[in-house]
Coordinates of C-alpha atoms in Angstrom, one line a residue:
Chain H
M1 CA 0.0 0.0 0.0
A2 CA 1.1 3.5 -0.7
G3 CA 3.3 5.5 1.6
Q4 CA 3.3 3.3 4.6
S5 CA 6.9 3.4 5.7
D6 CA 8.5 6.8 5.6
P7 CA 11.7 6.2 7.6
H8 CA 12.0 10.0 8.2
V9 CA 8.9 10.4 10.3
S10 CA 10.5 8.8 13.3
L11 CA 13.9 10.5 12.9
F12 CA 15.1 13.3 15.1
S13 CA 17.2 15.9 13.3
P14 CA 20.6 16.7 15.0
P15 CA 19.4 20.1 16.2
E16 CA 16.4 18.3 17.8
V17 CA 18.7 15.9 19.6
E18 CA 20.8 18.9 20.7
F19 CA 17.7 20.6 21.9
M20 CA 17.0 17.7 24.2
A21 CA 20.5 17.7 25.5
E22 CA 20.3 21.4 26.4
D23 CA 18.1 20.5 29.4
E24 CA 20.9 18.5 31.0
L25 CA 22.2 20.2 34.1
V26 CA 25.7 21.7 34.5
E27 CA 27.4 23.6 37.2
I28 CA 28.2 27.2 36.7
V29 CA 30.0 29.8 38.8
P30 CA 28.2 33.2 38.4
N31 CA 30.0 36.5 38.8
M32 CA 26.8 38.4 39.5
R33 CA 23.8 38.5 41.7
M34 CA 20.5 37.5 40.4
D35 CA 17.2 36.4 41.9
P36 CA 15.9 32.9 41.5
L37 CA 14.4 32.1 38.0
N38 CA 11.1 30.4 38.1
F39 CA 11.0 28.9 34.7
I40 CA 8.4 26.6 33.1
C41 CA 11.2 24.0 33.0
G42 CA 12.0 24.4 36.6
D43 CA 13.3 26.7 39.3
F44 CA 16.9 27.8 39.3
G45 CA 19.1 30.0 41.4
P46 CA 19.4 32.3 43.4
F47 CA 22.7 33.3 41.9
Y48 CA 25.5 34.7 44.0
P49 CA 29.1 35.6 42.8
Q50 CA 31.5 32.7 43.2
I51 CA 28.8 30.3 44.5
P52 CA 28.4 27.3 42.2
V53 CA 24.9 26.5 41.1
K54 CA 23.3 23.9 38.7
V55 CA 21.4 25.1 35.7
P56 CA 20.4 23.6 32.3
L57 CA 23.0 23.9 29.6
W58 CA 21.0 26.3 27.5
L59 CA 20.9 28.7 30.5
A60 CA 24.6 28.2 31.2
A61 CA 25.4 29.0 27.6
A62 CA 23.2 32.1 27.6
L63 CA 24.8 33.5 30.7
K64 CA 28.3 32.5 29.5
K65 CA 27.7 34.4 26.2
R66 CA 27.0 37.5 28.2
G67 CA 30.0 37.1 30.4
K68 CA 28.0 36.4 33.6
C69 CA 29.5 33.1 34.6
T70 CA 32.1 30.4 34.0
I71 CA 31.0 26.9 33.3
R72 CA 32.4 23.9 35.2
P73 CA 32.9 21.0 32.8
P74 CA 31.3 17.9 34.2
Q75 CA 33.3 15.3 36.0
W76 CA 33.1 12.7 33.1
M77 CA 34.8 15.3 30.8
S78 CA 38.1 15.1 32.8
I79 CA 41.1 13.8 30.8
E80 CA 41.6 11.1 33.4
N81 CA 38.1 9.7 32.9
L82 CA 38.0 10.1 29.2
T83 CA 41.3 8.3 28.8
K84 CA 39.9 5.5 30.9
V85 CA 36.7 5.4 28.8
L86 CA 38.7 5.4 25.5
E87 CA 40.9 2.5 26.8
G88 CA 37.9 0.6 27.8
E89 CA 36.2 1.1 24.4
R90 CA 39.3 -0.1 22.6
E91 CA 39.9 -3.2 24.8
D92 CA 36.3 -4.5 24.8
R93 CA 35.1 -4.8 21.3
G94 CA 31.7 -6.2 22.3
T95 CA 30.3 -3.7 24.7
F96 CA 30.1 0.0 25.2
Q97 CA 31.5 2.0 28.1
A98 CA 29.1 3.9 30.3
V99 CA 28.9 7.5 29.1
P100 CA 26.2 10.1 29.5
F101 CA 23.3 9.6 27.1
H102 CA 24.0 13.0 25.5
Y103 CA 27.8 13.0 25.8
I104 CA 28.3 14.0 22.1
E105 CA 25.9 16.9 22.3
I106 CA 27.0 18.1 25.7
S107 CA 30.6 18.2 24.9
R108 CA 29.9 19.9 21.6
L109 CA 27.9 22.6 23.2
L110 CA 30.6 23.1 25.8
F111 CA 33.3 23.3 23.2
D112 CA 31.2 25.9 21.3
H113 CA 30.2 28.0 24.3
A114 CA 32.8 27.6 27.0
R115 CA 36.1 26.8 25.4
D116 CA 38.1 28.9 27.9
D117 CA 36.5 27.1 30.8
I118 CA 37.8 23.7 29.8
P119 CA 41.4 23.0 30.8
D120 CA 43.4 21.2 28.1
I121 CA 40.6 21.7 25.6
Y122 CA 42.5 20.2 22.7
M123 CA 43.3 17.0 24.6
V124 CA 39.7 16.7 25.8
R125 CA 38.3 17.4 22.4
S126 CA 40.5 14.8 20.7
L127 CA 39.7 12.2 23.3
I128 CA 36.0 12.7 22.9
E129 CA 36.4 12.5 19.1
D130 CA 38.4 9.3 19.4
I131 CA 35.8 7.8 21.8
R132 CA 33.0 8.7 19.3
D133 CA 34.9 7.2 16.4
V134 CA 35.7 4.0 18.2
R135 CA 32.1 3.6 19.3
L136 CA 30.7 4.3 15.9
H137 CA 33.1 1.9 14.4
K138 CA 32.1 -0.7 17.0
V139 CA 28.4 -0.3 16.2
E140 CA 29.1 -0.7 12.5
T141 CA 31.2 -3.8 12.8
N142 CA 28.8 -5.3 15.3
L143 CA 25.9 -4.6 12.9
E144 CA 27.7 -6.8 10.3
K145 CA 27.2 -9.7 12.6
F146 CA 23.5 -9.0 12.9
S147 CA 21.3 -12.1 12.8
A148 CA 17.6 -12.6 13.0
T149 CA 16.4 -11.4 16.4
S150 CA 13.2 -10.0 17.5
A151 CA 14.9 -7.5 19.7
V152 CA 18.4 -6.0 20.0
K153 CA 19.6 -4.6 23.2
I154 CA 22.7 -2.3 23.3
A155 CA 23.9 -1.1 26.7
H156 CA 25.0 2.5 27.0
L157 CA 24.3 3.6 23.4
S158 CA 24.0 7.3 23.3
A159 CA 21.2 9.5 21.9
M160 CA 23.2 10.7 18.9
E161 CA 24.3 7.1 18.2
V162 CA 20.7 5.7 18.3
N163 CA 19.8 8.3 15.8
V164 CA 22.6 7.5 13.5
V165 CA 22.1 3.7 13.5
R166 CA 18.3 3.7 13.6
P167 CA 17.5 3.7 9.9
F168 CA 19.7 0.7 9.2
V169 CA 18.9 -1.3 12.3
V170 CA 15.2 -0.8 11.9
R171 CA 15.3 -1.8 8.2
A172 CA 17.4 -4.8 9.0
L173 CA 15.2 -6.0 11.8
Q174 CA 12.2 -5.5 9.7
A175 CA 13.6 -7.6 6.9
F176 CA 14.4 -10.4 9.4
Y177 CA 11.0 -10.1 10.9
K178 CA 9.5 -10.6 7.5
H179 CA 11.5 -13.7 6.8
D180 CA 11.5 -14.9 10.3
N181 CA 9.1 -17.7 10.2
P182 CA 9.6 -21.2 11.6
V183 CA 9.9 -22.9 8.2
L184 CA 12.5 -20.6 7.1
M185 CA 14.6 -20.7 10.3
V186 CA 16.2 -23.9 9.0
D187 CA 18.1 -21.9 6.5
L188 CA 19.7 -19.7 9.0
D189 CA 22.8 -21.9 9.4
S190 CA 23.6 -21.7 5.7
V191 CA 23.4 -17.9 5.8
S192 CA 26.6 -16.0 6.5
D193 CA 27.2 -16.3 10.2
R194 CA 27.6 -19.6 11.9
Q195 CA 26.2 -19.3 15.4
S196 CA 24.6 -22.6 15.9
H197 CA 22.0 -21.8 18.5
V198 CA 20.0 -18.6 17.9
T199 CA 19.3 -16.9 21.1
R200 CA 16.6 -14.5 20.4
Q201 CA 17.7 -11.5 22.3
R202 CA 21.2 -10.7 23.5
Q203 CA 23.9 -8.1 23.6
M204 CA 25.3 -7.6 20.2
P205 CA 27.8 -10.3 19.7
N206 CA 31.6 -10.0 20.3
N207 CA 33.5 -10.1 17.2
A208 CA 37.1 -9.7 16.0
Q209 CA 37.9 -6.6 14.2
K210 CA 36.7 -6.4 10.6
Q211 CA 36.6 -3.9 7.9
P212 CA 34.2 -1.1 8.8
L213 CA 31.1 -0.8 6.8
K214 CA 31.1 1.9 4.2
R215 CA 31.4 5.3 5.7
R216 CA 28.6 7.6 4.9
Chain C
M1 CA 17.5 15.3 33.3
A2 CA 21.2 14.3 33.8
E3 CA 21.8 10.7 32.8
D4 CA 23.9 8.1 34.5
T5 CA 27.5 9.0 34.6
G6 CA 28.7 5.5 35.1
D7 CA 30.4 6.2 38.4
G8 CA 28.5 3.5 40.3
S9 CA 26.5 5.8 42.6
T10 CA 23.8 6.5 40.1
A11 CA 21.0 4.2 41.4
E12 CA 19.8 6.5 44.1
M13 CA 20.2 9.5 41.8
D14 CA 18.0 7.9 39.3
D15 CA 15.1 7.6 41.7
Y16 CA 15.7 11.2 42.8
E17 CA 15.8 12.3 39.2
T18 CA 12.7 10.4 38.4
L19 CA 10.9 12.3 41.1
M20 CA 12.4 15.6 40.1
S21 CA 12.0 15.3 36.4
T22 CA 8.3 15.7 36.5
T23 CA 8.0 19.3 35.4
D24 CA 5.5 19.7 32.7
A25 CA 8.2 20.8 30.3
E26 CA 10.0 17.5 30.9
L27 CA 6.7 15.5 30.4
L28 CA 5.9 17.4 27.3
K29 CA 9.4 16.6 25.9
T30 CA 8.8 12.9 26.6
A31 CA 5.3 13.0 25.0
W32 CA 6.8 14.8 21.9
R33 CA 9.6 12.2 21.6
N34 CA 7.2 9.3 22.0
E35 CA 4.8 10.7 19.5
K36 CA 7.6 11.4 17.0
A37 CA 9.1 7.9 17.2
A38 CA 5.8 5.9 17.2
P39 CA 4.5 4.8 13.9
E40 CA 0.8 5.4 14.7
I41 CA -1.0 8.2 16.5
L42 CA -0.8 7.9 20.3
Q43 CA -3.3 9.1 22.9
F44 CA -3.6 12.9 22.9
Q45 CA -2.1 14.2 26.2
A46 CA -5.0 16.4 27.0
P47 CA -4.4 17.4 30.6
L48 CA -0.7 17.9 29.9
V49 CA -1.3 20.1 26.9
K50 CA -3.9 22.1 28.8
R51 CA -1.4 22.7 31.7
A52 CA 1.4 23.6 29.2
K53 CA -0.8 26.1 27.5
E54 CA -1.8 27.7 30.8
Q55 CA 1.8 27.9 31.9
I56 CA 2.9 29.4 28.6
Q57 CA 0.2 32.0 28.8
L58 CA 1.0 32.9 32.3
M59 CA 4.6 33.2 31.4
E60 CA 3.8 35.4 28.5
E61 CA 2.0 37.8 30.7
T62 CA 4.8 37.7 33.3
V63 CA 7.4 38.5 30.7
E64 CA 5.3 41.4 29.5
E65 CA 4.9 42.7 33.0
Y66 CA 8.7 42.4 33.6
E67 CA 9.4 44.3 30.5
E68 CA 7.1 47.1 31.4
S69 CA 8.3 47.3 35.0
G70 CA 11.8 47.9 33.6
M71 CA 13.3 44.8 35.0
D72 CA 16.9 43.9 34.2
P73 CA 16.9 43.1 30.5
L74 CA 19.1 40.1 31.0
T75 CA 16.6 38.4 33.3
V76 CA 13.7 39.2 30.9
S77 CA 15.6 37.7 28.0
L78 CA 16.3 34.5 30.0
Y79 CA 12.6 34.2 30.8
Q80 CA 11.9 34.8 27.1
M81 CA 14.2 31.9 26.2
D82 CA 12.5 29.5 28.6
L83 CA 9.2 30.6 27.1
D84 CA 10.5 30.0 23.6
R85 CA 11.6 26.5 24.5
A86 CA 8.3 25.6 25.9
H87 CA 6.6 27.1 22.9
F88 CA 8.7 25.0 20.6
L89 CA 8.0 21.8 22.4
L90 CA 4.3 22.4 22.4
R91 CA 4.2 23.3 18.7
S92 CA 6.3 20.4 17.7
Y93 CA 4.2 18.0 19.7
L94 CA 1.0 19.2 18.0
R95 CA 2.6 19.4 14.6
V96 CA 3.9 15.8 14.7
R97 CA 0.3 14.7 15.4
L98 CA -1.0 16.8 12.5
Q99 CA 1.5 15.2 10.1
K100 CA 0.3 11.8 11.1
L101 CA -3.4 12.8 10.8
E102 CA -2.9 14.2 7.3
K103 CA -1.1 11.1 6.3
Y104 CA -3.5 8.5 7.7
M105 CA -6.7 10.4 7.8
F106 CA -8.9 7.7 6.2
Y107 CA -7.3 5.0 8.3
I108 CA -7.7 6.9 11.6
W109 CA -11.2 8.0 10.7
K110 CA -12.5 4.4 10.3
N111 CA -10.7 3.0 13.3
E112 CA -12.6 3.6 16.5
S113 CA -9.8 3.1 18.9
L114 CA -7.5 5.4 17.0
W115 CA -10.3 8.0 16.5
S116 CA -10.7 8.1 20.3
R117 CA -7.1 9.1 20.8
L118 CA -7.7 12.5 19.1
S119 CA -8.6 15.8 20.7
D120 CA -11.8 17.5 19.5
P121 CA -9.9 20.0 17.3
E122 CA -8.0 17.2 15.8
K123 CA -11.1 15.3 15.0
M124 CA -12.5 18.4 13.3
F125 CA -9.3 18.8 11.4
V126 CA -9.4 15.2 10.1
Q127 CA -13.0 15.6 9.1
R128 CA -12.2 18.6 7.1
C129 CA -9.1 17.1 5.6
I130 CA -11.2 14.1 4.4
D131 CA -13.9 16.3 3.0
D132 CA -11.4 18.5 1.1
M133 CA -9.4 15.5 -0.2
E134 CA -12.5 13.7 -1.4
K135 CA -13.8 16.8 -3.1
H136 CA -10.5 17.5 -4.7
L137 CA -10.0 13.9 -6.0
E138 CA -13.6 13.9 -7.1
E139 CA -13.3 17.0 -9.2
T140 CA -9.9 16.4 -10.7
V141 CA -9.9 12.7 -11.4
L142 CA -12.5 10.4 -10.1
S143 CA -15.5 12.0 -11.9
K144 CA -13.7 11.4 -15.2
L145 CA -13.1 7.8 -14.6
P146 CA -15.5 4.9 -15.5
D147 CA -18.3 4.3 -12.9
N148 CA -16.5 1.3 -11.4
Y149 CA -13.5 3.2 -10.4
Q150 CA -14.9 6.3 -8.7
S151 CA -14.2 5.4 -5.0
V152 CA -11.6 7.4 -3.1
R153 CA -10.9 4.4 -0.9
R154 CA -11.2 1.4 -3.2
Q155 CA -9.5 0.5 -6.4
S156 CA -12.7 -0.6 -8.0
V157 CA -16.1 -1.8 -7.1
I158 CA -14.9 -5.4 -6.9
S159 CA -12.5 -4.6 -4.1
E160 CA -13.8 -6.2 -0.9
E161 CA -12.3 -3.7 1.5
D162 CA -10.7 -0.3 1.5
D163 CA -7.5 -1.1 -0.4
M164 CA -6.4 2.4 -1.2
V165 CA -6.2 3.7 2.3
P166 CA -2.6 4.4 3.5
E167 CA -1.9 2.6 6.7
P168 CA 1.0 3.0 9.1
Q169 CA 3.5 0.2 9.1
L170 CA 3.1 -1.3 12.6
D171 CA 5.3 -4.3 12.1
T172 CA 8.2 -2.0 12.7
F173 CA 11.0 -1.7 15.2
I174 CA 11.5 1.3 17.5
A175 CA 14.3 2.3 19.8
C176 CA 13.3 2.5 23.4
K177 CA 14.6 3.0 27.0
A178 CA 13.2 1.9 30.3
R179 CA 11.7 4.9 32.1
N180 CA 12.4 3.6 35.6
R181 CA 15.2 1.4 36.7
F182 CA 14.2 -2.0 35.3
V183 CA 11.7 -3.3 32.7
S184 CA 11.1 -6.9 31.7
L185 CA 9.4 -7.5 28.3
R186 CA 7.8 -10.7 27.1
L187 CA 8.7 -11.4 23.5
A188 CA 6.3 -13.5 21.4
D189 CA 9.0 -15.7 20.0
S190 CA 11.3 -16.2 23.0
E191 CA 11.0 -17.9 26.3
R192 CA 13.4 -15.6 28.0
P193 CA 12.1 -12.1 28.7
L194 CA 14.0 -9.1 27.4
E195 CA 15.4 -7.4 30.5
M196 CA 16.1 -3.7 30.2
E197 CA 18.1 -1.6 32.7
R198 CA 17.9 2.1 32.6
H199 CA 21.1 2.5 30.6
D200 CA 20.0 0.0 27.8
V201 CA 18.7 1.0 24.5
S202 CA 16.7 -1.7 22.8
F203 CA 15.3 -2.0 19.3
V204 CA 12.0 -3.8 19.8
L205 CA 9.0 -4.7 17.7
Y206 CA 6.5 -1.8 18.2
K207 CA 3.6 -4.1 19.1
V208 CA 5.6 -5.6 22.0
I209 CA 5.8 -2.3 23.8
E210 CA 2.9 -0.4 22.3
D211 CA 0.8 -0.3 25.6
K212 CA 3.8 0.5 27.7
I213 CA 4.8 3.7 25.9
G214 CA 4.7 6.7 28.3
A215 CA 4.3 4.4 31.3
D216 CA 7.3 2.0 31.7
I217 CA 9.0 2.7 28.5
D218 CA 9.9 5.8 26.5
L219 CA 10.9 5.9 22.9
V220 CA 14.2 7.5 21.9

């Protein structure tokens, strides 16, 4: 029937994903006094000079832009932690390290708006870029090993990553679902991957390093 | 709000956050995200939309007052930004629904349970859409076709059901997360349930979690 699966209806644009990330809280150190702000999205403040306070990222960025505060980068953005995460990502090819759901967007927003508040910004930025690349590569190589399942669970996949892999994963699962009927299951062994018993849901399988899928 | 940072001490924080993240702005964001990611139209969030509209109106008046009373322009602009964000969310939510209504108007119109998910203005909108669409097709094409092929909804008089009505693809997979700490899903073709922690993202058949959206599970 006409027009039933428009893959774009369910997709979030990058600015929309960023919009959602802007509600995440960060700590700022104001340099001025201001009364509490009673917003629709919550109450923040009061603000006193040199007293740290938590606000949503968008508010932090707005105050920073006007020179009213400095932003304290979150704990997970320390070089020490990022190095640990990157090592973990490289060592364990099957699973993902625990990172904030919006780590890509948060770090991007902070790089854009608060570069002078992040110590060793070049190092931090390159670590995060490496982490992002390793993770995307990992998703792609793991997707190669995809086999018929009625559900795929991926621990610690981030918002932006979900958004990137969604079109492919959904189409692949749909195709499997269509062909997934007991009679056809027999054929499964003769298809590319030889995992004898098909467990229906699981983490994405471990696998040795392979050529990445074609880059977009 | 803030997601788990992976430092181990997040479990208590999660509960606390769940309690704290109940501002209407947050709820509206979730509703918008769910609506955007779901293949079919979901239940209209009437009370939430009503509250959001009231808050927005109140805030508009407040901002105006602040402006007139000569309040610090910085503070006023911050309130304006908050207002803009709430506006954006509400509009996007309503707009995503309108897109679905336009696309699946005939399908929704004939399906009682879907029809009941619409707000009154949405019902009016669909009704008018259908009238306009029928009139348009009638005038431009259908009236010029042979008698047997003049239906908007059927290919010809021998069709036994409406076979020209666009329907959403429900046999599809969506990405979702557990709203609270732990959710267990029964899958039709597996004996082991799918267990989801709060940090897990799962791609699951839409029908499996359909009735859990907005309760135990949110789409991402």
